[in-house]
Each structure stands twice: as C-alpha cells, then as structure tokens.
Short mmCIF file of C-alpha atoms in Angstrom, two decimals:
data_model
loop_
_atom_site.label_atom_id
_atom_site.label_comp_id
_atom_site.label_asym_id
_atom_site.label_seq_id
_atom_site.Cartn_x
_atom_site.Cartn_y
_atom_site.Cartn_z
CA UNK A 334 -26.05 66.01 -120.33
CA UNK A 335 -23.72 68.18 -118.27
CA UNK A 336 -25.35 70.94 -116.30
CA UNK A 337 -24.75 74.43 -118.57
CA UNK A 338 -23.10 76.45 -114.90
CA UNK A 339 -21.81 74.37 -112.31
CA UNK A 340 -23.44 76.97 -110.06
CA UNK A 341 -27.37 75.46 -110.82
CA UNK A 342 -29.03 73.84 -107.69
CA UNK A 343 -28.37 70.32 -107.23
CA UNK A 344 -32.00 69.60 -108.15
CA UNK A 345 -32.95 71.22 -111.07
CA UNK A 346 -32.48 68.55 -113.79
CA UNK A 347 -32.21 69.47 -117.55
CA UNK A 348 -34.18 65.80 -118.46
CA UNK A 349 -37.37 64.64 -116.73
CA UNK A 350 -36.57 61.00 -115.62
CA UNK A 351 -40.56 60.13 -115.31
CA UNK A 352 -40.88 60.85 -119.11
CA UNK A 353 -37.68 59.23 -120.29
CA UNK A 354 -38.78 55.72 -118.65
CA UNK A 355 -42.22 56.50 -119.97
CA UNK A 356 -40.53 57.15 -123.36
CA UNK A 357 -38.68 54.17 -123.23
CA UNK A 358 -41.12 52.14 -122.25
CA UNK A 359 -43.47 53.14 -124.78
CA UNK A 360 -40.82 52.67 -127.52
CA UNK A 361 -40.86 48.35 -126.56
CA UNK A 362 -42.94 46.95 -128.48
CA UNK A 363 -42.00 48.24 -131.58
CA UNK A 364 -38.46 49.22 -131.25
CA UNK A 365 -36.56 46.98 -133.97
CA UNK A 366 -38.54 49.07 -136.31
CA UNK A 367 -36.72 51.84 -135.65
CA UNK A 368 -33.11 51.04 -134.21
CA UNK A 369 -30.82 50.98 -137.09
CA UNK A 370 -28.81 54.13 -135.28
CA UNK A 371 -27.87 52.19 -132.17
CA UNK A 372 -27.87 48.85 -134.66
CA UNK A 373 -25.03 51.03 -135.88
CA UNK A 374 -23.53 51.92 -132.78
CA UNK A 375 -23.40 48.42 -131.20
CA UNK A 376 -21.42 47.28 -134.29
CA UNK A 377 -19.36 50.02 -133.95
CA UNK A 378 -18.20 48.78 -130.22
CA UNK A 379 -18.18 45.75 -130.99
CA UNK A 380 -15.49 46.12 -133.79
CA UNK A 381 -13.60 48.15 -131.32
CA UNK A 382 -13.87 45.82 -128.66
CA UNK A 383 -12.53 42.72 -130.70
CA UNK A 384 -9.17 45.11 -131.16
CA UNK A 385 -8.66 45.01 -127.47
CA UNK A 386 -6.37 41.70 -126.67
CA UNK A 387 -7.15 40.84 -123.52
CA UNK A 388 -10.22 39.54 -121.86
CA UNK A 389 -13.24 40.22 -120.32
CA UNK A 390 -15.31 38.31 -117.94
CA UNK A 391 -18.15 40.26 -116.48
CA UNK A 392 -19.88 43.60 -118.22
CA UNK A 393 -22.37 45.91 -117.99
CA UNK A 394 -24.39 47.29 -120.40
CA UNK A 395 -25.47 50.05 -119.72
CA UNK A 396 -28.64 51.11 -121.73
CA UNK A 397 -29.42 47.32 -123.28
CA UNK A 398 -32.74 48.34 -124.98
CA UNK A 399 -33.71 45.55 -127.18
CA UNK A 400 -30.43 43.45 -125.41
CA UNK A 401 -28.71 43.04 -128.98
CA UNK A 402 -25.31 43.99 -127.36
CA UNK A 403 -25.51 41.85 -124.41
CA UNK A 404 -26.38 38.73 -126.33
CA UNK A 405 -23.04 39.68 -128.67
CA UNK A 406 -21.16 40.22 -125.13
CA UNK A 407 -22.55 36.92 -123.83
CA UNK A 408 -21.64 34.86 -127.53
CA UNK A 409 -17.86 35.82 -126.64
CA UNK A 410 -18.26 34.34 -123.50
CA UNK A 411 -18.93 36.87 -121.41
CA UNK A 412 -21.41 37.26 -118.00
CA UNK A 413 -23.25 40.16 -118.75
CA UNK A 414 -25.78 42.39 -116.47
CA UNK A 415 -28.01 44.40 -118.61
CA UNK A 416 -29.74 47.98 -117.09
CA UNK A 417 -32.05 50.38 -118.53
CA UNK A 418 -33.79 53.58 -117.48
CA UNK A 419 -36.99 51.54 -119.31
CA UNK A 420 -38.88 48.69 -117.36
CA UNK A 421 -39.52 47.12 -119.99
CA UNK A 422 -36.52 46.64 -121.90
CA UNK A 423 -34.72 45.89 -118.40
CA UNK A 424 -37.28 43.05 -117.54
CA UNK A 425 -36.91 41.79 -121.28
CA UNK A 426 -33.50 41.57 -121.01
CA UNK A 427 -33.32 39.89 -117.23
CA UNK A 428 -31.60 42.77 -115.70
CA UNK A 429 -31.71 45.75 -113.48
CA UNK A 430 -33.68 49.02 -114.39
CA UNK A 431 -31.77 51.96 -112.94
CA UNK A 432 -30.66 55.77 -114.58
CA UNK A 433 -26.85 55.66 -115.86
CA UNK A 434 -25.70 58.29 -113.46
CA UNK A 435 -27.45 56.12 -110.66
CA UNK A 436 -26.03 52.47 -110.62
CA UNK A 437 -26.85 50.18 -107.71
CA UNK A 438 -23.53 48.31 -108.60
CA UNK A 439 -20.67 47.78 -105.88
CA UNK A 440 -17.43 49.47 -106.46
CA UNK A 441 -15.50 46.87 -108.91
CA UNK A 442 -17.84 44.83 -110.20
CA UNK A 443 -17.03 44.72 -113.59
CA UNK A 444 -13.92 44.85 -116.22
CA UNK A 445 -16.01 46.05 -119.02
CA UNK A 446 -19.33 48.40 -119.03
CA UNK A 447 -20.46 48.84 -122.42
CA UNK A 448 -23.25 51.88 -123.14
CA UNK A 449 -24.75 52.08 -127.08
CA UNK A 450 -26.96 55.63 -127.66
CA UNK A 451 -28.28 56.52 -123.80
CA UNK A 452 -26.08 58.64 -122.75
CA UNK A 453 -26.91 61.83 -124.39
CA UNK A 454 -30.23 61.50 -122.72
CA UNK A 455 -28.52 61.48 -118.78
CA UNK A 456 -29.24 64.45 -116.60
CA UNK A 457 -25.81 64.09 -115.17
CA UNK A 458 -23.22 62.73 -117.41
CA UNK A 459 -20.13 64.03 -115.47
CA UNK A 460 -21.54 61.88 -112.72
CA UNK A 461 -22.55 58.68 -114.69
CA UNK A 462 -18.87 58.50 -116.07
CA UNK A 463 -17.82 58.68 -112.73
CA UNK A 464 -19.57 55.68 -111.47
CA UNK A 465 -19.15 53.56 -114.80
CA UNK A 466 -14.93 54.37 -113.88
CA UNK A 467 -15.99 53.01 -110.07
CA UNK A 468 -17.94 50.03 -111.03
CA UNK A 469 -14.84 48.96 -112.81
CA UNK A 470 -12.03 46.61 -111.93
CA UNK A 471 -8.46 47.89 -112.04
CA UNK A 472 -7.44 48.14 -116.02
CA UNK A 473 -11.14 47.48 -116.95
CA UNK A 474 -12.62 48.98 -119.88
CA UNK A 475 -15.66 51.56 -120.64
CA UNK A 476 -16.68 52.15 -124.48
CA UNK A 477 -18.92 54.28 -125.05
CA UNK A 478 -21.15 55.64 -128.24
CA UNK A 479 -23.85 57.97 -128.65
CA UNK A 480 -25.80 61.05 -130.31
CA UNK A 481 -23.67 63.81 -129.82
CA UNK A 482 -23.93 67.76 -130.82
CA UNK A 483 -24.02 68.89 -134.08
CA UNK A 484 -27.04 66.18 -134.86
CA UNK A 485 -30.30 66.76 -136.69
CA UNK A 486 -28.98 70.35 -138.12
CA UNK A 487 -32.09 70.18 -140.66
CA UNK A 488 -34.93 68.94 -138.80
CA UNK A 489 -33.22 71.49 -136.06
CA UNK A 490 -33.39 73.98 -138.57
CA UNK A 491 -37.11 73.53 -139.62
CA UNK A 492 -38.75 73.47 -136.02
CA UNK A 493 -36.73 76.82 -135.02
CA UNK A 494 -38.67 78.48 -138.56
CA UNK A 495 -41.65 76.93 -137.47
CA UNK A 496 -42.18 78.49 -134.45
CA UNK A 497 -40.25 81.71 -135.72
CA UNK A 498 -42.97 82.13 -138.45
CA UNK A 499 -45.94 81.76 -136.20
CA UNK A 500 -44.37 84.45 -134.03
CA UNK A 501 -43.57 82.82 -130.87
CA UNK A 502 -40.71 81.86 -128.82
CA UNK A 503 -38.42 79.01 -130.31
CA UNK A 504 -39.28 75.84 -128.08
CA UNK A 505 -36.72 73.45 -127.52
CA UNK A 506 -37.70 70.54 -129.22
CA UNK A 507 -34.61 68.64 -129.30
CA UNK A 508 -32.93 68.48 -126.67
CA UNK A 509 -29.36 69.91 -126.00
CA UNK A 510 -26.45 67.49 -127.01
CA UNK A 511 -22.92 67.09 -126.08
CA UNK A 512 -20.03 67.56 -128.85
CA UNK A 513 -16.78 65.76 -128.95
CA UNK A 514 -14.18 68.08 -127.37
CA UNK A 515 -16.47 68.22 -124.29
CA UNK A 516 -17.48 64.46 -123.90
CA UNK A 517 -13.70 64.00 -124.31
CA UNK A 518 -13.12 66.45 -120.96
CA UNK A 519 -15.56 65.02 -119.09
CA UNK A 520 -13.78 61.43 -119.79
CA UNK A 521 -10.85 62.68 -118.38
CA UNK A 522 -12.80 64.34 -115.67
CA UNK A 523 -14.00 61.23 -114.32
CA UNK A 524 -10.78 59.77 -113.87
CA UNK A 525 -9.99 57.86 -116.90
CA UNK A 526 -6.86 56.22 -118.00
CA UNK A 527 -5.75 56.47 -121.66
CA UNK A 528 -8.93 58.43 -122.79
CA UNK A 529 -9.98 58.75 -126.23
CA UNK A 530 -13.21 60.23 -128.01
CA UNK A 531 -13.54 60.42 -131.57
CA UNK A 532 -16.27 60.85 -133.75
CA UNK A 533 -18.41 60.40 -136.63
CA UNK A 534 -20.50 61.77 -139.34
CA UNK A 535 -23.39 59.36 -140.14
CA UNK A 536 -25.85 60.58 -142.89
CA UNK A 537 -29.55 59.71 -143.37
CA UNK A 538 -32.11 60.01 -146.30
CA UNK A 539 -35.18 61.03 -145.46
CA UNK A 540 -38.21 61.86 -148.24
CA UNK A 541 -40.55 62.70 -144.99
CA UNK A 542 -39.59 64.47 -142.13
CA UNK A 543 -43.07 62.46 -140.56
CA UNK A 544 -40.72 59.73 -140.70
CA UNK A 545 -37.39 61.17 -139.30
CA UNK A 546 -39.78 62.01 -136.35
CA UNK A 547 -41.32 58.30 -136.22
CA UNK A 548 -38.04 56.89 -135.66
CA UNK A 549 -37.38 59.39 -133.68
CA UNK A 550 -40.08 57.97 -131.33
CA UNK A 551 -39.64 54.92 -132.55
CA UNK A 552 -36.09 54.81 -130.31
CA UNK A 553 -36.87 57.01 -127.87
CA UNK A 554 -35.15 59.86 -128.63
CA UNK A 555 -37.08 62.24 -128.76
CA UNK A 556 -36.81 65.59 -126.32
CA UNK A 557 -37.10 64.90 -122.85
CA UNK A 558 -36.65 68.35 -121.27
CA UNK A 559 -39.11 69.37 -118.91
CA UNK A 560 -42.18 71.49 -120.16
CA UNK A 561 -41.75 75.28 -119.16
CA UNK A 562 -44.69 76.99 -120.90
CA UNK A 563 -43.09 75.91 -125.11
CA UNK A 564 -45.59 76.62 -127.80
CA UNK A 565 -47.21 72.97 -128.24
CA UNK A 566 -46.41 71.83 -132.36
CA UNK A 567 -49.82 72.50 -133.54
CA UNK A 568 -50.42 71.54 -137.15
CA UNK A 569 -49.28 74.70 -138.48
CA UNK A 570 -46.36 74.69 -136.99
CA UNK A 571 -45.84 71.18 -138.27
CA UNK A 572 -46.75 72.21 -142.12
CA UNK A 573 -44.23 74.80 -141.52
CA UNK A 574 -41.54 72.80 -140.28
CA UNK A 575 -42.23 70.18 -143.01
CA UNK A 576 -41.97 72.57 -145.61
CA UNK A 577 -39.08 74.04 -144.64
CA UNK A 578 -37.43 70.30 -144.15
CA UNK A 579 -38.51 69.41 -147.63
CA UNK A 580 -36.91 72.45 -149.07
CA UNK A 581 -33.50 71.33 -148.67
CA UNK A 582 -34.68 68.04 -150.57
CA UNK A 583 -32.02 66.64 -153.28
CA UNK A 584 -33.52 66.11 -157.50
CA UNK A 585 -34.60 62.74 -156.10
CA UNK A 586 -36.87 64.36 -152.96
CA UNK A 587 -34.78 63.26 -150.49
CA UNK A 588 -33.34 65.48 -147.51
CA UNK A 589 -30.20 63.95 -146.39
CA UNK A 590 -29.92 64.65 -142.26
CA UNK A 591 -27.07 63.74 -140.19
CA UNK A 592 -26.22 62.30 -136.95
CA UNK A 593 -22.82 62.92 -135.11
CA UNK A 594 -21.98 59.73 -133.10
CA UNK A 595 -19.41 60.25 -130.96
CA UNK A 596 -17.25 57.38 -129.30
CA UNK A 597 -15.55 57.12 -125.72
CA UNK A 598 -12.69 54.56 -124.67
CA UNK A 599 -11.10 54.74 -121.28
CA UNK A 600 -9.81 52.62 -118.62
CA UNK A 601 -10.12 52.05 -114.80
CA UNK A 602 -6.44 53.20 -113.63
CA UNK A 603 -4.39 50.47 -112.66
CA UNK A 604 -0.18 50.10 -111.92
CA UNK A 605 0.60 48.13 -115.02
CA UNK A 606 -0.70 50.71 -117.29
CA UNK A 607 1.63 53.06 -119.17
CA UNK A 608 2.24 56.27 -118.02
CA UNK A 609 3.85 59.44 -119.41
CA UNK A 610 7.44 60.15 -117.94
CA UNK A 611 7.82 62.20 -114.97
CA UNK A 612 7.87 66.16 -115.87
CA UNK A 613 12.07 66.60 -115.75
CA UNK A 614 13.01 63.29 -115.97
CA UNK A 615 14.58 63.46 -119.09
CA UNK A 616 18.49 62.52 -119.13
CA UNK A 617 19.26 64.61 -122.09
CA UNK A 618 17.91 67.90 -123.10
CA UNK A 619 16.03 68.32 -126.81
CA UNK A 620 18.49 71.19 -127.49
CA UNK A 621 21.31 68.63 -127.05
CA UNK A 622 19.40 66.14 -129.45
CA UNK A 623 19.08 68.34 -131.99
CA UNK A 624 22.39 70.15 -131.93
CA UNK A 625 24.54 69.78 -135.40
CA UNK A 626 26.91 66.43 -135.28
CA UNK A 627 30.36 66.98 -135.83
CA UNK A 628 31.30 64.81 -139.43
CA UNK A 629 32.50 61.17 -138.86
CA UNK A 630 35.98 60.59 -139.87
#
C-alpha cells in the first residue's frame, strides 16, 4: 500500500510485517480450502502470459503461497524462484521467504517476476515495483494481479454499522486498498516500459457472511494494520454486522459481494523497445493533413 502523504516518517508502516507472516503462516495448512480468488488470479496471468511471444527463462514469483503458479511457470519450461512473506509457504515451495518491497535478488536476475494477490498487503508498494523493475533483465516482464479498492463494499458496509450502532469509533477492519488509476501511476512511477493496468469486477455469493470471513482467513487476507486502540468485534458487534450483511440478501438468501482485481503489465526498459516519436519531430503538420484536397482531374 502506498503511504497516504509522502511527508510520514520513514518508519511508520501502514501493515505490521510480524502479523502478516504470522497470518500467512497460519493460513498453510489449510489454504486450498480457501484460494479460489488467487486460483482465479493465477489463471488470469497465465492466459496473459501465453499472449506474450517471446520467451522466458528464469522468474520470480513473487508471493507463491501454495506454489500453483510456479509449478505452471516451471511446466513451460521455465527456472523459477519462489518467495513469500510466509515461512511456510516459502519452505514448501523451496524458495526464499522475504517481503515484496524487500528482495534479496541481484539487479537483473530475472526476465519475468510474476506476483498473484500479495501485493495489496505491502507496506510499500511504490518501492516493491521498483525493485521487481531492478531485478529484471532488459525487456523482461512483470505481471501483476491483486485485490484492489473498491472490494468487499458489503461486508465493508456491515462492519462500519456495526460499530456505528454500538456507538463507537468505526475500526478499520479491512484494510485500505489501492484502485486502478493509482496502481497504474505507481507502474509508471517505478520506471516501467509500456505500462498497462486494467481491471476487473469479480462477484461472489455468499449465504453467510461467517463464511466470507473464513475465507477471508482462510487466504490470509484479512486486515493487517497495526492495532491503535479499535473497538475489538465483540459478538454484538458481529450480530450486527451479520444482520446488516444478510439484509442485502437476494429471494434465494444469498448476498452477492464483489472483489475488484486489478492487473499490472510492464517491462524492464530496454533499446529495442518502441518508443513514442520525439515531441516536434513530425515532418508535416496535422493542419496540413487535414486541409481540404483540391479535386483530381
């Protein structure tokens, strides 16, 4: 997440590292339960990856979890170095546990890094893009998905009436999230060639809000900003929150909830890339090209 005012101390961080490997940890054993959002977000790169023509050798993926995406990356032939913020799913996996916007890698090591739903969860995501660009090769490639803002409006929704009824100050339970037009600045900000972000809408039935929360958990996603004196969820709160959830149910009982996924392509700069024409360059004006024609004889 990027820091709200670039003018906040260097070490104040808006995610607690500790809990998020704790978090992530925790999540192991039972994770494929639960994973059908970055199930859908792996497929998603994958598909975008097998439009790209050329190929790759050695990638990084950042955030392997349960290591679905670097077996896919490895099946095409790859040599792949997975990394997580979660012992466990880094040991699982045979790589290298380490935060996104802290990589141990040496400049150019890669020509692809590949992250699927982490890195809305990264205390500094101006930086991590940063070093995913140095890690790369000249004309390597960095895709990109995860949760971005404008996700979980309803469960969102019922936890801020929750703790409005009972009074109290509204506790940020879910944590904050980065929308499109600004994960698509911070691409270029990093140094990216040929960025793109785009996004999409993906909606989720839910009969329970219990079980939105479970898989929640279940994939470590959950809030991971530091404690600063919120109201804990007590089981008021909680019958509050469900009730309100369940109020926006459909004539089957269902509440449908949505996730925002948002998607980021660039590439390491390199000569043989195109480039837009030099400002001026132009040997005729657009006044000239668009001038009347005098009629052919």
């Amino acid at each position: 997440m990027t820091k709200p005012d670039d003018t906040m101390p260097d070490d104040i961080e808006i995610f607690d590292r500790a809990l998020r490997r704790q978090r992530r940890d925790r999540a192991f054993a039972g994770y494929a339960d639960h994973a059908f959002l970055r199930d859908h977000i792996v497929e998603a790169l994958l598909e975008r990856l097998d439009m790209v023509t050329r190929e790759f050798t050695d990638a990084l993926d950042l955030g392997c979890a349960d290591g679905s995406l670097t077996r896919a990356l490895r099946a095409r032939g790859m040599t792949v170095t997975p990394a997580d913020a979660g012992r466990r799913f880094a040991d699982a996996a045979g790589g290298v546990q380490c935060d996104e916007d802290r990589l141990p890698f040496a400049s150019g090591s890669f020509d692809l890094v590949v992250s699927a739903g982490v890195l809305d969860q990264v205390n500094d995501l101006p930086g991590a893009l940063a070093l995913a660009r140095r890690v790369l090769r000249p004309d390597g490639l960095f895709l990109a998905g995860f949760v971005g803002g404008g996700s979980l409006p309803r469960l969102r929704a019922a936890l801020i009436a929750a703790d409005m009824a009972a009074g109290g100050a509204v506790a940020g339970r879910i944590h904050p999230q980065v929308d499109l037009r600004g994960a698509a600045d911070l691409l270029t900000r990093a140094g990216f060639a040929l960025p793109v972000a785009d996004g999409e809408p993906l909606a989720v039935r839910y009969a329970d809000p219990l079980r939105l929360m479970a898989d929640l958990r279940g994939m470590a996603a959950t809030s991971l900003m530091p404690g600063r004196g919120a109201a804990p969820l007590t089981r008021t709160r909680l019958a509050a929150a469900i009730a309100h959830f369940t109020g926006a149910a459909a004539a089957d009982g269902r509440v449908t909830e949505r996730f925002e996924i948002v998607y980021l392509t660039g590439w390491a700069p390199a000569p043989s890339q195109p480039r837009p024409a030099a400002r001026g360059s132009a040997t005729r004006s657009l006044a000239a090209e668009l001038a009347p024609r005098p009629p052919e004889n």
